[in-house]
Amino acid sequence: MTSLIKKNASGNADDGDANLLINEVVGVPGGIGEAARRGRAAAYDSFLRGLLPARDGVALLAVGGLGRRQCAPYGDLDLVLVHAGVSGIDELAASVWYPIWDAGLRLDHSVRTVAEALSVAQDDVKVALGLLDARLVVGDQALADALINTAADHWRRTAVRHLPALREVTEARWQAHGELAFLLEGDLKEAAGGLRDVGLLRAISAAGITDALRPAVRAAHLRLLDTRDALHQQVGRRVDRLVAQERDGVATLLNLEDRDALLRRVAGDARTVSHALDDAFRAADRLRSGRSRGGNGRPARRPVARDVVEHDGELVLARTAIGARPDPSLSLRVAAASATTRIPIARATCEWLAAYCPPLPAPWPAEARAALITLLGAGPGLVPAWETCDRYGLVDGWLPEWTRLRSLPQHNPVHRFTLDRHLVQTAHEASRHAREVERPDLLLLGALLHDIGKGLPGDHSTVGVPVAQAVATRVGLPAPEVELIGKLVRLHLLLPDVATRRDLSDPVTIASVADAVGDTGTLDVLHALVRADAAATGPAAWSDWKGRLVAELVARVRTALDTGVLPEPPAPDPELLAGPLPVVHLTGDRVSVAAADRRGLLATVAGCLALHRLEVISADASAVDGRALVECRVQPRYGLPPDPVPLRADLRRAVAGDVSVTQRLRGRALASRAGGAAPRVVWHREAATDAVLLELRAADAAGLLFRVACALDEAGALVRAARISTLGADVVDAFYLVGGWPDDATRARLEAAVLAAV
């Protein structure tokens, strides 16, 4: 066969030509589903049989997807040419490999004797796993059987010994690729819970360690294969990462409602696979290490809680619990015992509880409520215990609302988890602050329910209140505590929003928060919930400066609640009020400037800081004794602090009116403008003592504060403070404009100036 296309550096065909050649030269059908995959395998088999002449002592074996007859539309071919030491094997191998490359197919190949293949498999567990999928395509049947049967027998005898090393490699892969269930753009093959993990389950089952390929796992596997088929067909080439721009097309090919339905299905299937693999590894650990035995030689049973005992490294029900009619709180008590002891629940126990544990009455009995709080406050053991119970449907019995929340994607890139996992993770993080509040039980329950309104129409902090209160009522809380749970849901974003978007020195800011919170006990719970929520969201949701701002707000509100007196605003830095002008101070994350009183100083300072790749978090401008003062809190935009010497020099020149610096600022800022969704301006009438608030919501960009401050200054507005809140790729910038409420024409003019600058 002549070479029809140009091969790339690895010897494989360029992806752009593969679609044509695979269909026309090899005749491999497209399509999605088990029948389509088997059809592709049959087409590949037919093609490969024409490449190897009949000859004793030589066999062509398929491994990987072709070996399992699970060929993706643009998958690789994994082939092993096995021989019995025949002469001319290199030439024979070349006569097979080159036509495959010429056909535009990706190829992973090896040439080995049976002894060589078994030797490599003994040293390389990945090769050993590959041989478990081997099947003969063409050639010497006896030779193929010798390798396939011997490799399978060797794996059964040595699997328990090899699994620790395999688990180490697997965990490294998980660390690199993340958890498929919680990723917006996960790798369907390599991420935890993906297709590669199904291969591990198949290998563990082949070793006879446990029944790892249960019906739910098989169904999840087929759906993941269908998703990969659809992804290949949508993109037109081999790709395993479910990227955002392809989700709509993949969902359509799979006849799913929308991209969120696709993500939820993938997340559910990945969780099923991950949970089964945890079970399988645990079974292997028990076989390898053994457990403490009783006098009869059987695994010892150790009581850990009422009706719950440890048996062979897992939690099972006591015999008395199985024999008697179970009480409705039993499943919660087992979950709490698992979370607090960090001992997993046996699969058979979960299945029994799902089948026979009666539903909880409304309101819950005190024992069930106590078990839930124990479960939520268990710390690191909460997440695995909750996930196990969720896999078997127990959580739906506790919280019927969980069905709507399960695997619901959160499209803001700041979030690292699906909604349900985020709620459980928040409860886990909240347990770290349980000793800081008067009612840790309400903190834990509030953490679990704080985002329960997401996925419903409207502001989730508002629409979630009646849902959370209904749960709290069903759990059995008294009316005042039900109201407090509703308040926590409604106000769970109040502290970070105010701390990062409002002037904390303004008495109106403190008074509004104090009125909303009502008492110091609620304030403490909200403060703990904010920190837990941020930790569960991801590293981009919190920072040292945000923590300091929230803590400062809490301290000021506490003073107001305790004394009834609003705290005085802090006085300007006295060093800015003395000495010759201009004054420039750089101290940690603070930049302070004093200059001759003039308009536009805030814009000039903001632009100079942007020029040196510093983000302004907050800025205050004032005039004292004929001096214009600007005090900013900053952070490096790209992680590395700037050189303070040129920064100080540029600030001095800029505030002194050096035109060359201003030109550099404008040129750099104009070059850094960012795209994105249309920006929006929101006005707040009574948010400040002596100013009105203009809030800009826009895409983040270097120099944005400089451009907007310049636009406001040129439009005649006087800015006394600015607060910058960045969340992912977006910002909410709040500008305090001195004076009373502007008329309609003035507001329209200022708004137009700001939007033009963005």
PDB file of N, CA, C and O in Angstrom, residues 262-298:
ATOM      1  N   LEU A 262     -25.190  16.505  30.605  1.00  0.00           N
ATOM      2  CA  LEU A 262     -24.009  15.711  30.255  1.00  0.00           C
ATOM      3  C   LEU A 262     -23.021  15.677  31.419  1.00  0.00           C
ATOM      4  O   LEU A 262     -22.528  14.596  31.795  1.00  0.00           O
ATOM      5  N   LEU A 263     -22.721  16.838  31.987  1.00  0.00           N
ATOM      6  CA  LEU A 263     -21.765  16.885  33.092  1.00  0.00           C
ATOM      7  C   LEU A 263     -22.269  16.098  34.297  1.00  0.00           C
ATOM      8  O   LEU A 263     -21.492  15.426  34.975  1.00  0.00           O
ATOM      9  N   ARG A 264     -23.551  16.179  34.576  1.00  0.00           N
ATOM     10  CA  ARG A 264     -24.095  15.445  35.715  1.00  0.00           C
ATOM     11  C   ARG A 264     -23.998  13.938  35.489  1.00  0.00           C
ATOM     12  O   ARG A 264     -23.720  13.178  36.419  1.00  0.00           O
ATOM     13  N   ARG A 265     -24.243  13.498  34.255  1.00  0.00           N
ATOM     14  CA  ARG A 265     -24.148  12.065  33.978  1.00  0.00           C
ATOM     15  C   ARG A 265     -22.717  11.586  34.105  1.00  0.00           C
ATOM     16  O   ARG A 265     -22.445  10.537  34.698  1.00  0.00           O
ATOM     17  N   VAL A 266     -21.777  12.351  33.546  1.00  0.00           N
ATOM     18  CA  VAL A 266     -20.366  11.978  33.654  1.00  0.00           C
ATOM     19  C   VAL A 266     -19.937  11.949  35.113  1.00  0.00           C
ATOM     20  O   VAL A 266     -19.233  11.031  35.556  1.00  0.00           O
ATOM     21  N   ALA A 267     -20.365  12.955  35.889  1.00  0.00           N
ATOM     22  CA  ALA A 267     -19.985  13.006  37.304  1.00  0.00           C
ATOM     23  C   ALA A 267     -20.530  11.797  38.054  1.00  0.00           C
ATOM     24  O   ALA A 267     -19.815  11.179  38.864  1.00  0.00           O
ATOM     25  N   GLY A 268     -21.782  11.452  37.822  1.00  0.00           N
ATOM     26  CA  GLY A 268     -22.354  10.294  38.501  1.00  0.00           C
ATOM     27  C   GLY A 268     -21.638   9.002  38.144  1.00  0.00           C
ATOM     28  O   GLY A 268     -21.369   8.162  39.017  1.00  0.00           O
ATOM     29  N   ASP A 269     -21.312   8.833  36.867  1.00  0.00           N
ATOM     30  CA  ASP A 269     -20.613   7.617  36.448  1.00  0.00           C
ATOM     31  C   ASP A 269     -19.205   7.567  37.022  1.00  0.00           C
ATOM     32  O   ASP A 269     -18.726   6.506  37.449  1.00  0.00           O
ATOM     33  N   ALA A 270     -18.524   8.703  37.044  1.00  0.00           N
ATOM     34  CA  ALA A 270     -17.166   8.739  37.604  1.00  0.00           C
ATOM     35  C   ALA A 270     -17.187   8.416  39.087  1.00  0.00           C
ATOM     36  O   ALA A 270     -16.287   7.724  39.595  1.00  0.00           O
ATOM     37  N   ARG A 271     -18.175   8.893  39.800  1.00  0.00           N
ATOM     38  CA  ARG A 271     -18.264   8.582  41.223  1.00  0.00           C
ATOM     39  C   ARG A 271     -18.512   7.090  41.442  1.00  0.00           C
ATOM     40  O   ARG A 271     -17.976   6.492  42.381  1.00  0.00           O
ATOM     41  N   THR A 272     -19.341   6.504  40.594  1.00  0.00           N
ATOM     42  CA  THR A 272     -19.590   5.060  40.709  1.00  0.00           C
ATOM     43  C   THR A 272     -18.299   4.283  40.526  1.00  0.00           C
ATOM     44  O   THR A 272     -17.996   3.351  41.285  1.00  0.00           O
ATOM     45  N   VAL A 273     -17.514   4.662  39.521  1.00  0.00           N
ATOM     46  CA  VAL A 273     -16.250   3.972  39.256  1.00  0.00           C
ATOM     47  C   VAL A 273     -15.270   4.183  40.407  1.00  0.00           C
ATOM     48  O   VAL A 273     -14.624   3.239  40.879  1.00  0.00           O
ATOM     49  N   SER A 274     -15.152   5.419  40.871  1.00  0.00           N
ATOM     50  CA  SER A 274     -14.208   5.712  41.958  1.00  0.00           C
ATOM     51  C   SER A 274     -14.562   4.948  43.233  1.00  0.00           C
ATOM     52  O   SER A 274     -13.681   4.397  43.906  1.00  0.00           O
ATOM     53  N   HIS A 275     -15.834   4.916  43.549  1.00  0.00           N
ATOM     54  CA  HIS A 275     -16.252   4.213  44.767  1.00  0.00           C
ATOM     55  C   HIS A 275     -15.962   2.726  44.643  1.00  0.00           C
ATOM     56  O   HIS A 275     -15.487   2.087  45.603  1.00  0.00           O
ATOM     57  N   ALA A 276     -16.231   2.143  43.472  1.00  0.00           N
ATOM     58  CA  ALA A 276     -15.956   0.717  43.274  1.00  0.00           C
ATOM     59  C   ALA A 276     -14.464   0.423  43.370  1.00  0.00           C
ATOM     60  O   ALA A 276     -14.060  -0.613  43.918  1.00  0.00           O
ATOM     61  N   LEU A 277     -13.634   1.340  42.874  1.00  0.00           N
ATOM     62  CA  LEU A 277     -12.194   1.114  42.940  1.00  0.00           C
ATOM     63  C   LEU A 277     -11.690   1.224  44.376  1.00  0.00           C
ATOM     64  O   LEU A 277     -10.802   0.460  44.780  1.00  0.00           O
ATOM     65  N   ASP A 278     -12.239   2.134  45.157  1.00  0.00           N
ATOM     66  CA  ASP A 278     -11.881   2.196  46.576  1.00  0.00           C
ATOM     67  C   ASP A 278     -12.201   0.878  47.268  1.00  0.00           C
ATOM     68  O   ASP A 278     -11.397   0.349  48.049  1.00  0.00           O
ATOM     69  N   ASP A 279     -13.385   0.348  46.993  1.00  0.00           N
ATOM     70  CA  ASP A 279     -13.772  -0.947  47.556  1.00  0.00           C
ATOM     71  C   ASP A 279     -12.795  -2.043  47.149  1.00  0.00           C
ATOM     72  O   ASP A 279     -12.393  -2.887  47.960  1.00  0.00           O
ATOM     73  N   ALA A 280     -12.424  -2.034  45.865  1.00  0.00           N
ATOM     74  CA  ALA A 280     -11.560  -3.089  45.349  1.00  0.00           C
ATOM     75  C   ALA A 280     -10.163  -3.023  45.961  1.00  0.00           C
ATOM     76  O   ALA A 280      -9.584  -4.053  46.342  1.00  0.00           O
ATOM     77  N   PHE A 281      -9.607  -1.824  46.054  1.00  0.00           N
ATOM     78  CA  PHE A 281      -8.289  -1.686  46.678  1.00  0.00           C
ATOM     79  C   PHE A 281      -8.336  -2.113  48.149  1.00  0.00           C
ATOM     80  O   PHE A 281      -7.393  -2.701  48.672  1.00  0.00           O
ATOM     81  N   ARG A 282      -9.450  -1.801  48.807  1.00  0.00           N
ATOM     82  CA  ARG A 282      -9.582  -2.183  50.206  1.00  0.00           C
ATOM     83  C   ARG A 282      -9.626  -3.704  50.355  1.00  0.00           C
ATOM     84  O   ARG A 282      -9.029  -4.281  51.268  1.00  0.00           O
ATOM     85  N   ALA A 283     -10.331  -4.371  49.455  1.00  0.00           N
ATOM     86  CA  ALA A 283     -10.377  -5.836  49.484  1.00  0.00           C
ATOM     87  C   ALA A 283      -8.992  -6.423  49.265  1.00  0.00           C
ATOM     88  O   ALA A 283      -8.601  -7.411  49.901  1.00  0.00           O
ATOM     89  N   ALA A 284      -8.232  -5.810  48.356  1.00  0.00           N
ATOM     90  CA  ALA A 284      -6.865  -6.288  48.114  1.00  0.00           C
ATOM     91  C   ALA A 284      -5.993  -6.084  49.346  1.00  0.00           C
ATOM     92  O   ALA A 284      -5.164  -6.945  49.682  1.00  0.00           O
ATOM     93  N   ASP A 285      -6.163  -4.961  50.021  1.00  0.00           N
ATOM     94  CA  ASP A 285      -5.396  -4.712  51.250  1.00  0.00           C
ATOM     95  C   ASP A 285      -5.690  -5.778  52.300  1.00  0.00           C
ATOM     96  O   ASP A 285      -4.784  -6.237  53.006  1.00  0.00           O
ATOM     97  N   ARG A 286      -6.946  -6.156  52.419  1.00  0.00           N
ATOM     98  CA  ARG A 286      -7.294  -7.173  53.419  1.00  0.00           C
ATOM     99  C   ARG A 286      -6.650  -8.509  53.086  1.00  0.00           C
ATOM    100  O   ARG A 286      -6.169  -9.222  53.970  1.00  0.00           O
ATOM    101  N   LEU A 287      -6.653  -8.856  51.820  1.00  0.00           N
ATOM    102  CA  LEU A 287      -6.032 -10.119  51.423  1.00  0.00           C
ATOM    103  C   LEU A 287      -4.530 -10.108  51.672  1.00  0.00           C
ATOM    104  O   LEU A 287      -3.940 -11.110  52.078  1.00  0.00           O
ATOM    105  N   ARG A 288      -3.899  -8.967  51.398  1.00  0.00           N
ATOM    106  CA  ARG A 288      -2.451  -8.907  51.496  1.00  0.00           C
ATOM    107  C   ARG A 288      -1.968  -8.894  52.939  1.00  0.00           C
ATOM    108  O   ARG A 288      -1.021  -9.579  53.305  1.00  0.00           O
ATOM    109  N   SER A 289      -2.637  -8.083  53.781  1.00  0.00           N
ATOM    110  CA  SER A 289      -2.121  -7.887  55.126  1.00  0.00           C
ATOM    111  C   SER A 289      -2.824  -8.730  56.169  1.00  0.00           C
ATOM    112  O   SER A 289      -2.258  -9.027  57.225  1.00  0.00           O
ATOM    113  N   GLY A 290      -4.066  -9.120  55.918  1.00  0.00           N
ATOM    114  CA  GLY A 290      -4.819  -9.857  56.922  1.00  0.00           C
ATOM    115  C   GLY A 290      -5.249  -8.935  58.042  1.00  0.00           C
ATOM    116  O   GLY A 290      -4.811  -7.795  58.171  1.00  0.00           O
ATOM    117  N   ARG A 291      -6.155  -9.405  58.898  1.00  0.00           N
ATOM    118  CA  ARG A 291      -6.646  -8.634  60.026  1.00  0.00           C
ATOM    119  C   ARG A 291      -6.522  -9.471  61.294  1.00  0.00           C
ATOM    120  O   ARG A 291      -6.275 -10.673  61.261  1.00  0.00           O
ATOM    121  N   SER A 292      -6.735  -8.809  62.422  1.00  0.00           N
ATOM    122  CA  SER A 292      -6.670  -9.534  63.693  1.00  0.00           C
ATOM    123  C   SER A 292      -7.748 -10.606  63.718  1.00  0.00           C
ATOM    124  O   SER A 292      -8.878 -10.390  63.278  1.00  0.00           O
ATOM    125  N   ARG A 293      -7.413 -11.786  64.187  1.00  0.00           N
ATOM    126  CA  ARG A 293      -8.323 -12.927  64.178  1.00  0.00           C
ATOM    127  C   ARG A 293      -8.738 -13.299  65.596  1.00  0.00           C
ATOM    128  O   ARG A 293      -7.996 -13.131  66.557  1.00  0.00           O
ATOM    129  N   GLY A 294      -9.950 -13.812  65.708  1.00  0.00           N
ATOM    130  CA  GLY A 294     -10.421 -14.303  66.989  1.00  0.00           C
ATOM    131  C   GLY A 294      -9.949 -15.723  67.228  1.00  0.00           C
ATOM    132  O   GLY A 294      -9.192 -16.316  66.447  1.00  0.00           O
ATOM    133  N   GLY A 295     -10.445 -16.320  68.321  1.00  0.00           N
ATOM    134  CA  GLY A 295     -10.021 -17.671  68.671  1.00  0.00           C
ATOM    135  C   GLY A 295     -10.448 -18.715  67.664  1.00  0.00           C
ATOM    136  O   GLY A 295      -9.836 -19.775  67.553  1.00  0.00           O
ATOM    137  N   ASN A 296     -11.504 -18.441  66.894  1.00  0.00           N
ATOM    138  CA  ASN A 296     -11.963 -19.401  65.900  1.00  0.00           C
ATOM    139  C   ASN A 296     -11.309 -19.205  64.542  1.00  0.00           C
ATOM    140  O   ASN A 296     -11.697 -19.844  63.563  1.00  0.00           O
ATOM    141  N   GLY A 297     -10.343 -18.310  64.490  1.00  0.00           N
ATOM    142  CA  GLY A 297      -9.650 -18.080  63.226  1.00  0.00           C
ATOM    143  C   GLY A 297     -10.347 -17.102  62.305  1.00  0.00           C
ATOM    144  O   GLY A 297      -9.836 -16.800  61.230  1.00  0.00           O
ATOM    145  N   ARG A 298     -11.508 -16.623  62.673  1.00  0.00           N
ATOM    146  CA  ARG A 298     -12.231 -15.660  61.856  1.00  0.00           C
ATOM    147  C   ARG A 298     -11.829 -14.237  62.247  1.00  0.00           C
ATOM    148  O   ARG A 298     -11.330 -14.005  63.342  1.00  0.00           O
TER     149      ARG A 298
END
